[in-house]
PDB file of C-alpha atoms in Angstrom:
ATOM      1  CA  MET A   1     -11.870  -3.863   8.557  1.00 55.00           C
ATOM      2  CA  SER A   2     -14.930  -1.577   9.584  1.00 65.00           C
ATOM      3  CA  CYS A   3     -16.340  -1.229  12.879  1.00 65.00           C
ATOM      4  CA  GLU A   4     -20.145  -2.060  12.106  1.00 74.00           C
ATOM      5  CA  HIS A   5     -19.536  -6.097  13.962  1.00 82.00           C
ATOM      6  CA  LEU A   6     -17.517  -4.735  16.789  1.00 83.00           C
ATOM      7  CA  ILE A   7     -18.558  -4.435  20.345  1.00 87.00           C
ATOM      8  CA  CYS A   8     -16.916  -2.132  22.600  1.00 86.00           C
ATOM      9  CA  ALA A   9     -14.962  -3.622  26.000  1.00 86.00           C
ATOM     10  CA  GLN A  10     -15.364  -0.617  28.080  1.00 90.00           C
ATOM     11  CA  CYS A  11     -19.601  -0.293  27.703  1.00 91.00           C
ATOM     12  CA  SER A  12     -20.771  -3.561  25.967  1.00 89.00           C
ATOM     13  CA  HIS A  13     -22.277  -0.811  22.482  1.00 90.00           C
ATOM     14  CA  PRO A  14     -21.553  -1.585  19.416  1.00 89.00           C
ATOM     15  CA  VAL A  15     -18.650   0.433  18.543  1.00 85.00           C
ATOM     16  CA  VAL A  16     -20.633   2.122  15.766  1.00 84.00           C
ATOM     17  CA  GLU A  17     -23.206   3.577  18.339  1.00 86.00           C
ATOM     18  CA  GLY A  18     -20.170   5.486  19.319  1.00 84.00           C
ATOM     19  CA  ARG A  19     -21.223   5.945  22.860  1.00 89.00           C
ATOM     20  CA  CYS A  20     -18.193   6.208  24.919  1.00 92.00           C
ATOM     21  CA  PRO A  21     -15.092   7.608  24.611  1.00 91.00           C
ATOM     22  CA  THR A  22     -13.522   4.188  23.582  1.00 89.00           C
ATOM     23  CA  CYS A  23     -15.455   3.851  20.983  1.00 85.00           C
ATOM     24  CA  ARG A  24     -15.278   6.884  19.527  1.00 87.00           C
ATOM     25  CA  ALA A  25     -11.893   6.536  19.485  1.00 87.00           C
ATOM     26  CA  ALA A  26     -11.768   3.440  17.997  1.00 83.00           C
ATOM     27  CA  ARG A  27     -14.095   4.620  15.283  1.00 82.00           C
ATOM     28  CA  SER A  28     -12.252   7.339  14.456  1.00 83.00           C
ATOM     29  CA  GLU A  29      -8.825   4.858  14.289  1.00 81.00           C
ATOM     30  CA  LEU A  30     -10.594   2.581  11.932  1.00 77.00           C
ATOM     31  CA  HIS A  31     -12.819   5.366   9.837  1.00 74.00           C
ATOM     32  CA  ARG A  32      -8.681   6.912   9.037  1.00 71.00           C
ATOM     33  CA  HIS A  33      -8.217   7.564   6.032  1.00 69.00           C
ATOM     34  CA  GLY A  34      -4.845   8.281   4.008  1.00 65.00           C
ATOM     35  CA  PRO A  35      -4.484  12.402   3.963  1.00 70.00           C
ATOM     36  CA  ALA A  36      -6.902  14.575   1.434  1.00 73.00           C
ATOM     37  CA  ILE A  37      -6.077  17.608  -0.501  1.00 82.00           C
ATOM     38  CA  PRO A  38      -7.560  20.658   1.084  1.00 86.00           C
ATOM     39  CA  PRO A  39     -10.097  21.992  -1.886  1.00 87.00           C
ATOM     40  CA  ALA A  40      -8.494  25.049  -1.388  1.00 91.00           C
ATOM     41  CA  LEU A  41      -5.078  23.438  -2.589  1.00 93.00           C
ATOM     42  CA  VAL A  42      -7.490  21.301  -5.609  1.00 92.00           C
ATOM     43  CA  LEU A  43      -8.650  25.547  -6.464  1.00 95.00           C
ATOM     44  CA  ALA A  44      -5.348  27.087  -6.589  1.00 96.00           C
ATOM     45  CA  ALA A  45      -4.186  24.225  -8.920  1.00 96.00           C
ATOM     46  CA  LEU A  46      -6.963  25.068 -11.003  1.00 97.00           C
ATOM     47  CA  VAL A  47      -6.476  28.755 -11.172  1.00 97.00           C
ATOM     48  CA  ALA A  48      -2.923  28.294 -11.805  1.00 97.00           C
ATOM     49  CA  LEU A  49      -3.921  25.378 -15.140  1.00 97.00           C
ATOM     50  CA  LEU A  50      -5.896  28.328 -16.239  1.00 97.00           C
ATOM     51  CA  PHE A  51      -3.622  31.006 -15.296  1.00 96.00           C
ATOM     52  CA  VAL A  52      -0.975  28.562 -17.580  1.00 96.00           C
ATOM     53  CA  ALA A  53      -3.695  27.965 -20.867  1.00 95.00           C
ATOM     54  CA  LEU A  54      -4.338  31.674 -20.950  1.00 94.00           C
ATOM     55  CA  VAL A  55      -0.624  32.412 -21.073  1.00 93.00           C
ATOM     56  CA  LEU A  56       0.200  29.875 -23.787  1.00 93.00           C
ATOM     57  CA  GLN A  57      -3.163  30.532 -25.936  1.00 91.00           C
ATOM     58  CA  ARG A  58      -1.581  34.719 -25.939  1.00 87.00           C
ATOM     59  CA  VAL A  59       1.982  33.210 -27.062  1.00 81.00           C
ATOM     60  CA  TYR A  60       0.870  30.999 -29.980  1.00 74.00           C
TER      61      TYR A  60
END
């Protein structure tokens, strides 16, 4: 579902414009996605994998 065609009952404007607090709340609720992985966590995982690869390369 998208908010492109929804009309706010509070201000009578399209929800996508976010003119009032009710519009903004509805828009953020519709556009909420699942938990995202923080970029710092991805970077830390890549550094850890690089470290493991370097250690394994020295062992063999």
